[in-house]
PDB file of C-alpha atoms in Angstrom:
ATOM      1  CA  UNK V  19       5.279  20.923   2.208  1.00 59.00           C
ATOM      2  CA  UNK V  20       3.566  18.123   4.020  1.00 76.00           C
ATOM      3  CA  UNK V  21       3.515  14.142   3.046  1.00 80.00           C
ATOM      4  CA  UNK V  22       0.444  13.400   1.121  1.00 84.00           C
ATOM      5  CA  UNK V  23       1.657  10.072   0.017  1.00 87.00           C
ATOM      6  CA  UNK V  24       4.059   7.459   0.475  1.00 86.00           C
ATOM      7  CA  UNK V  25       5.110   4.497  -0.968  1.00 90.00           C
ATOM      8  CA  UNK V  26       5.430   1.295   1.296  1.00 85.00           C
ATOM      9  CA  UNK V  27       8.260  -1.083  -0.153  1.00 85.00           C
ATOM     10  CA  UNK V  28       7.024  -4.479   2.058  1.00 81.00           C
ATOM     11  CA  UNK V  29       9.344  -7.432   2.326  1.00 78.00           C
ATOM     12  CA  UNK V  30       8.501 -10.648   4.219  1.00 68.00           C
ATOM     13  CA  UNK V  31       9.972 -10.554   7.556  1.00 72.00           C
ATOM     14  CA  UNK V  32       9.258 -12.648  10.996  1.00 74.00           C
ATOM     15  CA  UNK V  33       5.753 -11.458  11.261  1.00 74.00           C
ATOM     16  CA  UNK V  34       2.370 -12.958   9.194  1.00 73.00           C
ATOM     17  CA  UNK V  35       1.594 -10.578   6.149  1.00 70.00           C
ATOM     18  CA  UNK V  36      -1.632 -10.051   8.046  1.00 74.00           C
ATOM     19  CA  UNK V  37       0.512  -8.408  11.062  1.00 80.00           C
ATOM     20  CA  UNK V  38       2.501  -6.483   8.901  1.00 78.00           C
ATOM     21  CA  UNK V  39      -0.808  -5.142   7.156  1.00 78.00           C
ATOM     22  CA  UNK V  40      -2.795  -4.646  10.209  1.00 80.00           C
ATOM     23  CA  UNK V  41       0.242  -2.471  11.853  1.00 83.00           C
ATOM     24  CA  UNK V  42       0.737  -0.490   8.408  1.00 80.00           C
ATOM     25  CA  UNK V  43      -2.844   0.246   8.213  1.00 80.00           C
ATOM     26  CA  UNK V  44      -3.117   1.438  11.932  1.00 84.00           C
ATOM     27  CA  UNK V  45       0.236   3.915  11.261  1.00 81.00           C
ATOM     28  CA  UNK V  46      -1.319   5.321   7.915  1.00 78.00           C
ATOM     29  CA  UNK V  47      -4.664   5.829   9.552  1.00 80.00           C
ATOM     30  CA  UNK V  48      -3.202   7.224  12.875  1.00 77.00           C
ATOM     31  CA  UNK V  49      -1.010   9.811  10.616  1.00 78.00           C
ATOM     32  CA  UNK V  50      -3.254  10.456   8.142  1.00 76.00           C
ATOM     33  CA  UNK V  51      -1.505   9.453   5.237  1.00 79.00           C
ATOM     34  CA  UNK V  52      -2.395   7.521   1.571  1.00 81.00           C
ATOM     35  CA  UNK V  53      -0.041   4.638   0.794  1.00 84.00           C
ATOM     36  CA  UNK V  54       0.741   2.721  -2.299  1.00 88.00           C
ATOM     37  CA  UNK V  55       2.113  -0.575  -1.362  1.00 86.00           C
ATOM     38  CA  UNK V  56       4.553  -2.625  -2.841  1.00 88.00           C
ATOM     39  CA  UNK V  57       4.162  -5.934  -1.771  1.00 84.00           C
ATOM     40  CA  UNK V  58       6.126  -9.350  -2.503  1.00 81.00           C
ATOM     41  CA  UNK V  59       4.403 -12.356  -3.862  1.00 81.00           C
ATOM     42  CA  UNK V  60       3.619 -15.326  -1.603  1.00 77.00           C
ATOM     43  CA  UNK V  61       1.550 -12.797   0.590  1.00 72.00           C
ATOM     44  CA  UNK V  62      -1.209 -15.318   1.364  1.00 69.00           C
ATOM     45  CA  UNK V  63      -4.586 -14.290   1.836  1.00 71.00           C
ATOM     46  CA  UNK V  64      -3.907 -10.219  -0.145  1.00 73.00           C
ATOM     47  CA  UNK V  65      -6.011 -10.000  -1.731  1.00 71.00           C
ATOM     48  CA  UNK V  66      -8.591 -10.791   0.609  1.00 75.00           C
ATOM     49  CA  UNK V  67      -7.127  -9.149   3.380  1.00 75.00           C
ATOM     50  CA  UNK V  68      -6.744  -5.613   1.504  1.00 74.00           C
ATOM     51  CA  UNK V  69     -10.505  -5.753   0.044  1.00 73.00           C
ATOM     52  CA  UNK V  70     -11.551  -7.054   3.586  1.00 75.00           C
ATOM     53  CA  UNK V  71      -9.533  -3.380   4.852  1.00 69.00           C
ATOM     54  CA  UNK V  72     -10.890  -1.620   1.958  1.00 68.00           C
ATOM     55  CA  UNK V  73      -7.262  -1.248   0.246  1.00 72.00           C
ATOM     56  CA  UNK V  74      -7.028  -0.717  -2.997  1.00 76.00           C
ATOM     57  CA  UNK V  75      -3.350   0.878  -3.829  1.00 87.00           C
ATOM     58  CA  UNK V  76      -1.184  -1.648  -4.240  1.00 88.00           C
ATOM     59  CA  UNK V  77       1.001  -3.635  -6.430  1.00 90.00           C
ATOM     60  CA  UNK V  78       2.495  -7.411  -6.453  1.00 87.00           C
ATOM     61  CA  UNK V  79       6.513  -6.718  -6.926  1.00 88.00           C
ATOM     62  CA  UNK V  80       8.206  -6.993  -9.128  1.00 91.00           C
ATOM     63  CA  UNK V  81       6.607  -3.818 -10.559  1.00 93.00           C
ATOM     64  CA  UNK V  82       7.627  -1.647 -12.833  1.00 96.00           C
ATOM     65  CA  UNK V  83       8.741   1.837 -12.671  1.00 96.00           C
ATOM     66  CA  UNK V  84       6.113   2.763 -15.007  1.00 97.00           C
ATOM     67  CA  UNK V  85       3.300   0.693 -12.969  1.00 97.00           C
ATOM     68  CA  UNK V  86       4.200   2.321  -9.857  1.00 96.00           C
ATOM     69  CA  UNK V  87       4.146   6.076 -11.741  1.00 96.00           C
ATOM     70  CA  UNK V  88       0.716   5.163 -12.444  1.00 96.00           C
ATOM     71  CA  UNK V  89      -0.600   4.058  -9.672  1.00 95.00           C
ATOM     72  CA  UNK V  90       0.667   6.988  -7.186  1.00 94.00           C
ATOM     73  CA  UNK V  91      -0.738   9.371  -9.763  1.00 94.00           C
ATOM     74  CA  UNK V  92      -4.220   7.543  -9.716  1.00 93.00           C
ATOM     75  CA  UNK V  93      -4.089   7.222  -6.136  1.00 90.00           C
ATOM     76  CA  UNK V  94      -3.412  11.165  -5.999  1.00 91.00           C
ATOM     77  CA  UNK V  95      -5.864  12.245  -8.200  1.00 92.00           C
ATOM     78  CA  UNK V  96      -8.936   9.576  -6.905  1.00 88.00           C
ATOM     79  CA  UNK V  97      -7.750  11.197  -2.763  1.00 84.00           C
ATOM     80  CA  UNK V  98      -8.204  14.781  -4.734  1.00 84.00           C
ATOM     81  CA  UNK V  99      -4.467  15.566  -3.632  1.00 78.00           C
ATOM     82  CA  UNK V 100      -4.120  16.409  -7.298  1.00 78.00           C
TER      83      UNK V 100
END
């Protein structure tokens, strides 16, 4: 069965969160794929960055197990992949 969705675990590495976004954004689109993303706090500027990009799947870790359930099934089910 093919990938409808995946599940992005970001951590803050050598490049701005803005890079990391950008390059995440231009993979998904590229492949086709829906993310959720898990992202760390401290990512300055998310918020407006991902509503800038139109990105709406994501959560601010430490999430829960049951926050993340939630949010791949709503992200399913609004991409009709459900």
């Amino acid at each position: 069965d093919p990938l409808d969705l995946i599940v992005m675990d970001m951590e803050k590495v050598g490049k701005s969160p803005a890079a990391q976004l950008r390059e995440t954004r231009a993979a998904l689109a590229w492949s086709g794929l829906s993310a959720v993303l898990l992202v760390p706090e401290g990512f300055e500027g998310l918020e407006r960055f991902l509503e800038d990009h139109e990105g709406s799947d994501y959560l601010v870790k430490p999430a829960s197990v049951g926050a993340i359930a939630d949010l791949v099934e709503a992200t399913l089910k609004r991409r009709h992949l459900v």
